[in-house]
Amino acid sequence: AQTVTQSQPEMSVQEAETVTLSCTYDTSESDYYLFWYKQPPSRQMILVIRQEAYKQQNATENRFSVNFQKAAKSFSLKISDSQLGDAAMYFCAYRRGDYAGGTSYGKLTFGQGTILTVHP
Amino acid sequence: DSGVTQTPKHLITATGQRVTLRCSPRSGDLSVYWYQQSLDQGLQFLIQYYNGEERAKGNILERFSAQQFPDLHSELNLSSLELGDSALYFCASSVGTSGGGETQYFGPGTRLLVL
């Protein structure tokens, strides 16, 4: 079974600074997708960024970028120019690829989450 | 606003009771997913339906059941409720069967408190 681990229960950053959230995962599959979701105090789950395992290029979405190290099974999220609105719980998630076999490839497996505090 | 709606927002009930949570996916989405978020278990996948049929099953208890109706809305039924069932229940939807890493859009959740 796949597992996702976020080793930082809490992180903090000053406004306008950069912060990196860590995520590691365990899988024997070669085809999969990785995601970062944000959960603000409203509890809504919002997709921040996604990465296809077959792509070597790291995904970027505005101030959010990832460092995807496939061999190390590491998928960290970098938030640049942090804003007060970035304060939230961040979840790393894994999804099996379409050709991994079985029927559960729609399932997202989440890490435990990292609470990010942004100080003004 | 993700376009996924869930009702009710909050639900307080007693042990042993039965409740139904409702989800309406985004317009055009055929897949509905149910997740449970609790303090001790974190975020867990329960079940997926695609166009009315069960597609994948996760750690869903036998006391829990779900279905997706012809209009594509879905209901999650929780019976013989226990204190440990208190959690935030999310519904998510996607266009197809989540192939190609398509995005799952989450609803605002239903917070269930079992007393």
mmCIF file with all atom_site columns, N, CA and C in Angstrom, chain A residues 33 35 37 39 42-47 50 52 89 91 95-96 98 103-111, chain B residues 2 33 35 37 43-45 48 55-57 88 90 97-108 111:
data_model
loop_
_atom_site.group_PDB
_atom_site.id
_atom_site.type_symbol
_atom_site.label_atom_id
_atom_site.label_alt_id
_atom_site.label_comp_id
_atom_site.label_asym_id
_atom_site.label_entity_id
_atom_site.label_seq_id
_atom_site.pdbx_PDB_ins_code
_atom_site.Cartn_x
_atom_site.Cartn_y
_atom_site.Cartn_z
_atom_site.occupancy
_atom_site.B_iso_or_equiv
_atom_site.pdbx_formal_charge
_atom_site.auth_seq_id
_atom_site.auth_comp_id
_atom_site.auth_asym_id
_atom_site.auth_atom_id
_atom_site.pdbx_PDB_model_num
ATOM 1   N N  . TYR A 1 33  ? 0.614   10.148 -9.647  1.00 0.00 ? 33  TYR A N  1
ATOM 2   C CA . TYR A 1 33  ? 0.493   11.604 -9.602  1.00 0.00 ? 33  TYR A CA 1
ATOM 3   C C  . TYR A 1 33  ? 0.629   12.049 -8.154  1.00 0.00 ? 33  TYR A C  1
ATOM 4   N N  . PHE A 1 35  ? 0.087   15.523 -5.506  1.00 0.00 ? 35  PHE A N  1
ATOM 5   C CA . PHE A 1 35  ? -0.663  16.761 -5.367  1.00 0.00 ? 35  PHE A CA 1
ATOM 6   C C  . PHE A 1 35  ? -0.332  17.430 -4.043  1.00 0.00 ? 35  PHE A C  1
ATOM 7   N N  . TYR A 1 37  ? -2.570  19.948 -1.590  1.00 0.00 ? 37  TYR A N  1
ATOM 8   C CA . TYR A 1 37  ? -3.841  20.595 -1.332  1.00 0.00 ? 37  TYR A CA 1
ATOM 9   C C  . TYR A 1 37  ? -3.675  21.527 -0.135  1.00 0.00 ? 37  TYR A C  1
ATOM 10  N N  . GLN A 1 39  ? -5.774  23.554 2.935   1.00 0.00 ? 39  GLN A N  1
ATOM 11  C CA . GLN A 1 39  ? -7.020  23.596 3.689   1.00 0.00 ? 39  GLN A CA 1
ATOM 12  C C  . GLN A 1 39  ? -6.987  24.788 4.646   1.00 0.00 ? 39  GLN A C  1
ATOM 13  N N  . SER A 1 42  ? -11.443 27.757 6.684   1.00 0.00 ? 42  SER A N  1
ATOM 14  C CA . SER A 1 42  ? -12.792 27.453 6.208   1.00 0.00 ? 42  SER A CA 1
ATOM 15  C C  . SER A 1 42  ? -13.015 25.959 5.995   1.00 0.00 ? 42  SER A C  1
ATOM 16  N N  . ARG A 1 43  ? -11.910 25.186 6.012   1.00 0.00 ? 43  ARG A N  1
ATOM 17  C CA . ARG A 1 43  ? -11.935 23.716 5.853   1.00 0.00 ? 43  ARG A CA 1
ATOM 18  C C  . ARG A 1 43  ? -12.083 23.266 4.396   1.00 0.00 ? 43  ARG A C  1
ATOM 19  N N  . GLN A 1 44  ? -12.245 24.184 3.484   1.00 0.00 ? 44  GLN A N  1
ATOM 20  C CA . GLN A 1 44  ? -12.340 23.830 2.070   1.00 0.00 ? 44  GLN A CA 1
ATOM 21  C C  . GLN A 1 44  ? -11.010 23.255 1.597   1.00 0.00 ? 44  GLN A C  1
ATOM 22  N N  . MET A 1 45  ? -11.028 22.195 0.839   1.00 0.00 ? 45  MET A N  1
ATOM 23  C CA . MET A 1 45  ? -9.806  21.608 0.277   1.00 0.00 ? 45  MET A CA 1
ATOM 24  C C  . MET A 1 45  ? -9.589  22.200 -1.104  1.00 0.00 ? 45  MET A C  1
ATOM 25  N N  . ILE A 1 46  ? -8.440  22.846 -1.283  1.00 0.00 ? 46  ILE A N  1
ATOM 26  C CA . ILE A 1 46  ? -8.154  23.556 -2.531  1.00 0.00 ? 46  ILE A CA 1
ATOM 27  C C  . ILE A 1 46  ? -6.877  22.998 -3.138  1.00 0.00 ? 46  ILE A C  1
ATOM 28  N N  . LEU A 1 47  ? -6.935  22.603 -4.400  1.00 0.00 ? 47  LEU A N  1
ATOM 29  C CA . LEU A 1 47  ? -5.745  22.099 -5.073  1.00 0.00 ? 47  LEU A CA 1
ATOM 30  C C  . LEU A 1 47  ? -4.770  23.249 -5.296  1.00 0.00 ? 47  LEU A C  1
ATOM 31  N N  . ARG A 1 50  ? 0.014   20.120 -8.901  1.00 0.00 ? 50  ARG A N  1
ATOM 32  C CA . ARG A 1 50  ? 0.097   18.685 -9.124  1.00 0.00 ? 50  ARG A CA 1
ATOM 33  C C  . ARG A 1 50  ? 1.311   18.372 -9.977  1.00 0.00 ? 50  ARG A C  1
ATOM 34  N N  . GLU A 1 52  ? 3.018   15.103 -12.400 1.00 0.00 ? 52  GLU A N  1
ATOM 35  C CA . GLU A 1 52  ? 2.958   13.764 -12.976 1.00 0.00 ? 52  GLU A CA 1
ATOM 36  C C  . GLU A 1 52  ? 4.312   13.103 -12.793 1.00 0.00 ? 52  GLU A C  1
ATOM 37  N N  . MET A 1 89  ? -3.574  24.602 6.508   1.00 0.00 ? 89  MET A N  1
ATOM 38  C CA . MET A 1 89  ? -3.006  23.261 6.609   1.00 0.00 ? 89  MET A CA 1
ATOM 39  C C  . MET A 1 89  ? -2.742  22.815 5.172   1.00 0.00 ? 89  MET A C  1
ATOM 40  N N  . PHE A 1 91  ? -1.710  19.641 2.668   1.00 0.00 ? 91  PHE A N  1
ATOM 41  C CA . PHE A 1 91  ? -1.675  18.190 2.557   1.00 0.00 ? 91  PHE A CA 1
ATOM 42  C C  . PHE A 1 91  ? -1.001  17.773 1.261   1.00 0.00 ? 91  PHE A C  1
ATOM 43  N N  . ARG A 1 95  ? -1.705  9.708  -5.912  1.00 0.00 ? 95  ARG A N  1
ATOM 44  C CA . ARG A 1 95  ? -2.732  8.984  -6.653  1.00 0.00 ? 95  ARG A CA 1
ATOM 45  C C  . ARG A 1 95  ? -2.073  8.048  -7.630  1.00 0.00 ? 95  ARG A C  1
ATOM 46  N N  . ARG A 1 96  ? -2.512  6.831  -7.668  1.00 0.00 ? 96  ARG A N  1
ATOM 47  C CA . ARG A 1 96  ? -1.941  5.864  -8.601  1.00 0.00 ? 96  ARG A CA 1
ATOM 48  C C  . ARG A 1 96  ? -2.186  6.300  -10.037 1.00 0.00 ? 96  ARG A C  1
ATOM 49  N N  . ASP A 1 98  ? -2.917  5.757  -14.176 1.00 0.00 ? 98  ASP A N  1
ATOM 50  C CA . ASP A 1 98  ? -4.004  5.098  -14.891 1.00 0.00 ? 98  ASP A CA 1
ATOM 51  C C  . ASP A 1 98  ? -3.669  3.672  -15.273 1.00 0.00 ? 98  ASP A C  1
ATOM 52  N N  . THR A 1 103 ? -8.553  -1.011 -9.742  1.00 0.00 ? 103 THR A N  1
ATOM 53  C CA . THR A 1 103 ? -9.624  -0.060 -10.013 1.00 0.00 ? 103 THR A CA 1
ATOM 54  C C  . THR A 1 103 ? -9.626  1.106  -9.043  1.00 0.00 ? 103 THR A C  1
ATOM 55  N N  . SER A 1 104 ? -8.653  1.179  -8.162  1.00 0.00 ? 104 SER A N  1
ATOM 56  C CA . SER A 1 104 ? -8.709  2.222  -7.145  1.00 0.00 ? 104 SER A CA 1
ATOM 57  C C  . SER A 1 104 ? -7.839  3.416  -7.494  1.00 0.00 ? 104 SER A C  1
ATOM 58  N N  . TYR A 1 105 ? -7.598  3.633  -8.792  1.00 0.00 ? 105 TYR A N  1
ATOM 59  C CA . TYR A 1 105 ? -6.645  4.691  -9.100  1.00 0.00 ? 105 TYR A CA 1
ATOM 60  C C  . TYR A 1 105 ? -7.205  6.080  -8.935  1.00 0.00 ? 105 TYR A C  1
ATOM 61  N N  . GLY A 1 106 ? -8.505  6.198  -8.656  1.00 0.00 ? 106 GLY A N  1
ATOM 62  C CA . GLY A 1 106 ? -9.038  7.527  -8.371  1.00 0.00 ? 106 GLY A CA 1
ATOM 63  C C  . GLY A 1 106 ? -8.791  7.967  -6.946  1.00 0.00 ? 106 GLY A C  1
ATOM 64  N N  . LYS A 1 107 ? -8.395  7.040  -6.102  1.00 0.00 ? 107 LYS A N  1
ATOM 65  C CA . LYS A 1 107 ? -8.240  7.312  -4.674  1.00 0.00 ? 107 LYS A CA 1
ATOM 66  C C  . LYS A 1 107 ? -7.037  8.205  -4.418  1.00 0.00 ? 107 LYS A C  1
ATOM 67  N N  . LEU A 1 108 ? -7.235  9.231  -3.605  1.00 0.00 ? 108 LEU A N  1
ATOM 68  C CA . LEU A 1 108 ? -6.142  10.064 -3.124  1.00 0.00 ? 108 LEU A CA 1
ATOM 69  C C  . LEU A 1 108 ? -5.729  9.561  -1.747  1.00 0.00 ? 108 LEU A C  1
ATOM 70  N N  . THR A 1 109 ? -4.422  9.349  -1.572  1.00 0.00 ? 109 THR A N  1
ATOM 71  C CA . THR A 1 109 ? -3.869  9.003  -0.269  1.00 0.00 ? 109 THR A CA 1
ATOM 72  C C  . THR A 1 109 ? -3.163  10.238 0.263   1.00 0.00 ? 109 THR A C  1
ATOM 73  N N  . PHE A 1 110 ? -3.580  10.707 1.428   1.00 0.00 ? 110 PHE A N  1
ATOM 74  C CA . PHE A 1 110 ? -3.075  11.966 1.978   1.00 0.00 ? 110 PHE A CA 1
ATOM 75  C C  . PHE A 1 110 ? -2.040  11.738 3.073   1.00 0.00 ? 110 PHE A C  1
ATOM 76  N N  . GLY A 1 111 ? -1.147  12.706 3.203   1.00 0.00 ? 111 GLY A N  1
ATOM 77  C CA . GLY A 1 111 ? -0.261  12.760 4.351   1.00 0.00 ? 111 GLY A CA 1
ATOM 78  C C  . GLY A 1 111 ? -1.009  13.346 5.542   1.00 0.00 ? 111 GLY A C  1
ATOM 79  N N  . SER B 2 2   ? -15.993 25.707 -5.229  1.00 0.00 ? 2   SER B N  1
ATOM 80  C CA . SER B 2 2   ? -15.565 24.623 -6.134  1.00 0.00 ? 2   SER B CA 1
ATOM 81  C C  . SER B 2 2   ? -16.680 24.174 -7.075  1.00 0.00 ? 2   SER B C  1
ATOM 82  N N  . TYR B 2 33  ? -16.509 11.223 -5.077  1.00 0.00 ? 33  TYR B N  1
ATOM 83  C CA . TYR B 2 33  ? -15.656 10.562 -4.089  1.00 0.00 ? 33  TYR B CA 1
ATOM 84  C C  . TYR B 2 33  ? -16.094 11.019 -2.698  1.00 0.00 ? 33  TYR B C  1
ATOM 85  N N  . TYR B 2 35  ? -14.664 11.239 1.294   1.00 0.00 ? 35  TYR B N  1
ATOM 86  C CA . TYR B 2 35  ? -13.511 11.173 2.179   1.00 0.00 ? 35  TYR B CA 1
ATOM 87  C C  . TYR B 2 35  ? -13.962 11.527 3.590   1.00 0.00 ? 35  TYR B C  1
ATOM 88  N N  . GLN B 2 37  ? -12.424 13.007 7.254   1.00 0.00 ? 37  GLN B N  1
ATOM 89  C CA . GLN B 2 37  ? -11.291 13.646 7.928   1.00 0.00 ? 37  GLN B CA 1
ATOM 90  C C  . GLN B 2 37  ? -11.567 13.655 9.428   1.00 0.00 ? 37  GLN B C  1
ATOM 91  N N  . LEU B 2 43  ? -7.114  12.229 6.781   1.00 0.00 ? 43  LEU B N  1
ATOM 92  C CA . LEU B 2 43  ? -7.997  12.233 5.619   1.00 0.00 ? 43  LEU B CA 1
ATOM 93  C C  . LEU B 2 43  ? -7.969  10.871 4.964   1.00 0.00 ? 43  LEU B C  1
ATOM 94  N N  . GLN B 2 44  ? -9.120  10.215 4.916   1.00 0.00 ? 44  GLN B N  1
ATOM 95  C CA . GLN B 2 44  ? -9.169  8.866  4.358   1.00 0.00 ? 44  GLN B CA 1
ATOM 96  C C  . GLN B 2 44  ? -10.212 8.763  3.263   1.00 0.00 ? 44  GLN B C  1
ATOM 97  N N  . PHE B 2 45  ? -9.860  8.065  2.219   1.00 0.00 ? 45  PHE B N  1
ATOM 98  C CA . PHE B 2 45  ? -10.772 7.791  1.118   1.00 0.00 ? 45  PHE B CA 1
ATOM 99  C C  . PHE B 2 45  ? -11.776 6.726  1.541   1.00 0.00 ? 45  PHE B C  1
ATOM 100 N N  . GLN B 2 48  ? -15.759 5.635  -4.151  1.00 0.00 ? 48  GLN B N  1
ATOM 101 C CA . GLN B 2 48  ? -15.920 6.410  -5.373  1.00 0.00 ? 48  GLN B CA 1
ATOM 102 C C  . GLN B 2 48  ? -17.045 5.819  -6.202  1.00 0.00 ? 48  GLN B C  1
ATOM 103 N N  . ARG B 2 55  ? -17.051 2.465  -8.103  1.00 0.00 ? 55  ARG B N  1
ATOM 104 C CA . ARG B 2 55  ? -15.818 2.341  -8.878  1.00 0.00 ? 55  ARG B CA 1
ATOM 105 C C  . ARG B 2 55  ? -14.642 1.871  -8.034  1.00 0.00 ? 55  ARG B C  1
ATOM 106 N N  . ALA B 2 56  ? -14.572 2.362  -6.814  1.00 0.00 ? 56  ALA B N  1
ATOM 107 C CA . ALA B 2 56  ? -13.456 1.998  -5.942  1.00 0.00 ? 56  ALA B CA 1
ATOM 108 C C  . ALA B 2 56  ? -13.921 2.127  -4.499  1.00 0.00 ? 56  ALA B C  1
ATOM 109 N N  . LYS B 2 57  ? -13.334 1.289  -3.660  1.00 0.00 ? 57  LYS B N  1
ATOM 110 C CA . LYS B 2 57  ? -13.709 1.283  -2.254  1.00 0.00 ? 57  LYS B CA 1
ATOM 111 C C  . LYS B 2 57  ? -12.467 1.412  -1.405  1.00 0.00 ? 57  LYS B C  1
ATOM 112 N N  . LEU B 2 88  ? -15.248 15.221 9.793   1.00 0.00 ? 88  LEU B N  1
ATOM 113 C CA . LEU B 2 88  ? -15.656 16.058 8.665   1.00 0.00 ? 88  LEU B CA 1
ATOM 114 C C  . LEU B 2 88  ? -15.696 15.149 7.448   1.00 0.00 ? 88  LEU B C  1
ATOM 115 N N  . PHE B 2 90  ? -16.062 14.814 3.497   1.00 0.00 ? 90  PHE B N  1
ATOM 116 C CA . PHE B 2 90  ? -15.946 15.554 2.250   1.00 0.00 ? 90  PHE B CA 1
ATOM 117 C C  . PHE B 2 90  ? -16.469 14.728 1.088   1.00 0.00 ? 90  PHE B C  1
ATOM 118 N N  . THR B 2 97  ? -13.156 9.340  -14.525 1.00 0.00 ? 97  THR B N  1
ATOM 119 C CA . THR B 2 97  ? -12.838 8.393  -13.456 1.00 0.00 ? 97  THR B CA 1
ATOM 120 C C  . THR B 2 97  ? -11.543 8.780  -12.755 1.00 0.00 ? 97  THR B C  1
ATOM 121 N N  . SER B 2 98  ? -11.142 10.014 -12.904 1.00 0.00 ? 98  SER B N  1
ATOM 122 C CA . SER B 2 98  ? -9.906  10.554 -12.335 1.00 0.00 ? 98  SER B CA 1
ATOM 123 C C  . SER B 2 98  ? -8.684  10.073 -13.104 1.00 0.00 ? 98  SER B C  1
ATOM 124 N N  . GLY B 2 99  ? -8.897  9.630  -14.329 1.00 0.00 ? 99  GLY B N  1
ATOM 125 C CA . GLY B 2 99  ? -7.761  9.271  -15.154 1.00 0.00 ? 99  GLY B CA 1
ATOM 126 C C  . GLY B 2 99  ? -6.986  10.517 -15.561 1.00 0.00 ? 99  GLY B C  1
ATOM 127 N N  . GLY B 2 100 ? -5.743  10.360 -15.887 1.00 0.00 ? 100 GLY B N  1
ATOM 128 C CA . GLY B 2 100 ? -4.929  11.483 -16.312 1.00 0.00 ? 100 GLY B CA 1
ATOM 129 C C  . GLY B 2 100 ? -4.649  12.456 -15.197 1.00 0.00 ? 100 GLY B C  1
ATOM 130 N N  . GLY B 2 101 ? -4.835  12.027 -13.974 1.00 0.00 ? 101 GLY B N  1
ATOM 131 C CA . GLY B 2 101 ? -4.543  12.905 -12.853 1.00 0.00 ? 101 GLY B CA 1
ATOM 132 C C  . GLY B 2 101 ? -5.457  14.095 -12.773 1.00 0.00 ? 101 GLY B C  1
ATOM 133 N N  . GLU B 2 102 ? -6.665  13.951 -13.335 1.00 0.00 ? 102 GLU B N  1
ATOM 134 C CA . GLU B 2 102 ? -7.565  15.095 -13.326 1.00 0.00 ? 102 GLU B CA 1
ATOM 135 C C  . GLU B 2 102 ? -7.883  15.514 -11.901 1.00 0.00 ? 102 GLU B C  1
ATOM 136 N N  . THR B 2 103 ? -8.198  16.766 -11.753 1.00 0.00 ? 103 THR B N  1
ATOM 137 C CA . THR B 2 103 ? -8.403  17.345 -10.436 1.00 0.00 ? 103 THR B CA 1
ATOM 138 C C  . THR B 2 103 ? -9.689  16.860 -9.808  1.00 0.00 ? 103 THR B C  1
ATOM 139 N N  . GLN B 2 104 ? -9.609  16.533 -8.549  1.00 0.00 ? 104 GLN B N  1
ATOM 140 C CA . GLN B 2 104 ? -10.797 16.267 -7.754  1.00 0.00 ? 104 GLN B CA 1
ATOM 141 C C  . GLN B 2 104 ? -11.142 17.562 -7.030  1.00 0.00 ? 104 GLN B C  1
ATOM 142 N N  . TYR B 2 105 ? -12.356 18.054 -7.260  1.00 0.00 ? 105 TYR B N  1
ATOM 143 C CA . TYR B 2 105 ? -12.812 19.282 -6.634  1.00 0.00 ? 105 TYR B CA 1
ATOM 144 C C  . TYR B 2 105 ? -13.623 18.937 -5.393  1.00 0.00 ? 105 TYR B C  1
ATOM 145 N N  . PHE B 2 106 ? -13.222 19.514 -4.284  1.00 0.00 ? 106 PHE B N  1
ATOM 146 C CA . PHE B 2 106 ? -13.843 19.176 -3.009  1.00 0.00 ? 106 PHE B CA 1
ATOM 147 C C  . PHE B 2 106 ? -14.975 20.131 -2.651  1.00 0.00 ? 106 PHE B C  1
ATOM 148 N N  . GLY B 2 107 ? -15.992 19.571 -2.018  1.00 0.00 ? 107 GLY B N  1
ATOM 149 C CA . GLY B 2 107 ? -17.057 20.373 -1.445  1.00 0.00 ? 107 GLY B CA 1
ATOM 150 C C  . GLY B 2 107 ? -16.625 20.931 -0.099  1.00 0.00 ? 107 GLY B C  1
ATOM 151 N N  . PRO B 2 108 ? -17.498 21.723 0.534   1.00 0.00 ? 108 PRO B N  1
ATOM 152 C CA . PRO B 2 108 ? -17.141 22.354 1.806   1.00 0.00 ? 108 PRO B CA 1
ATOM 153 C C  . PRO B 2 108 ? -17.170 21.407 2.996   1.00 0.00 ? 108 PRO B C  1
ATOM 154 N N  . ARG B 2 111 ? -19.839 18.528 8.716   1.00 0.00 ? 111 ARG B N  1
ATOM 155 C CA . ARG B 2 111 ? -19.240 18.216 10.017  1.00 0.00 ? 111 ARG B CA 1
ATOM 156 C C  . ARG B 2 111 ? -20.253 17.435 10.831  1.00 0.00 ? 111 ARG B C  1
#
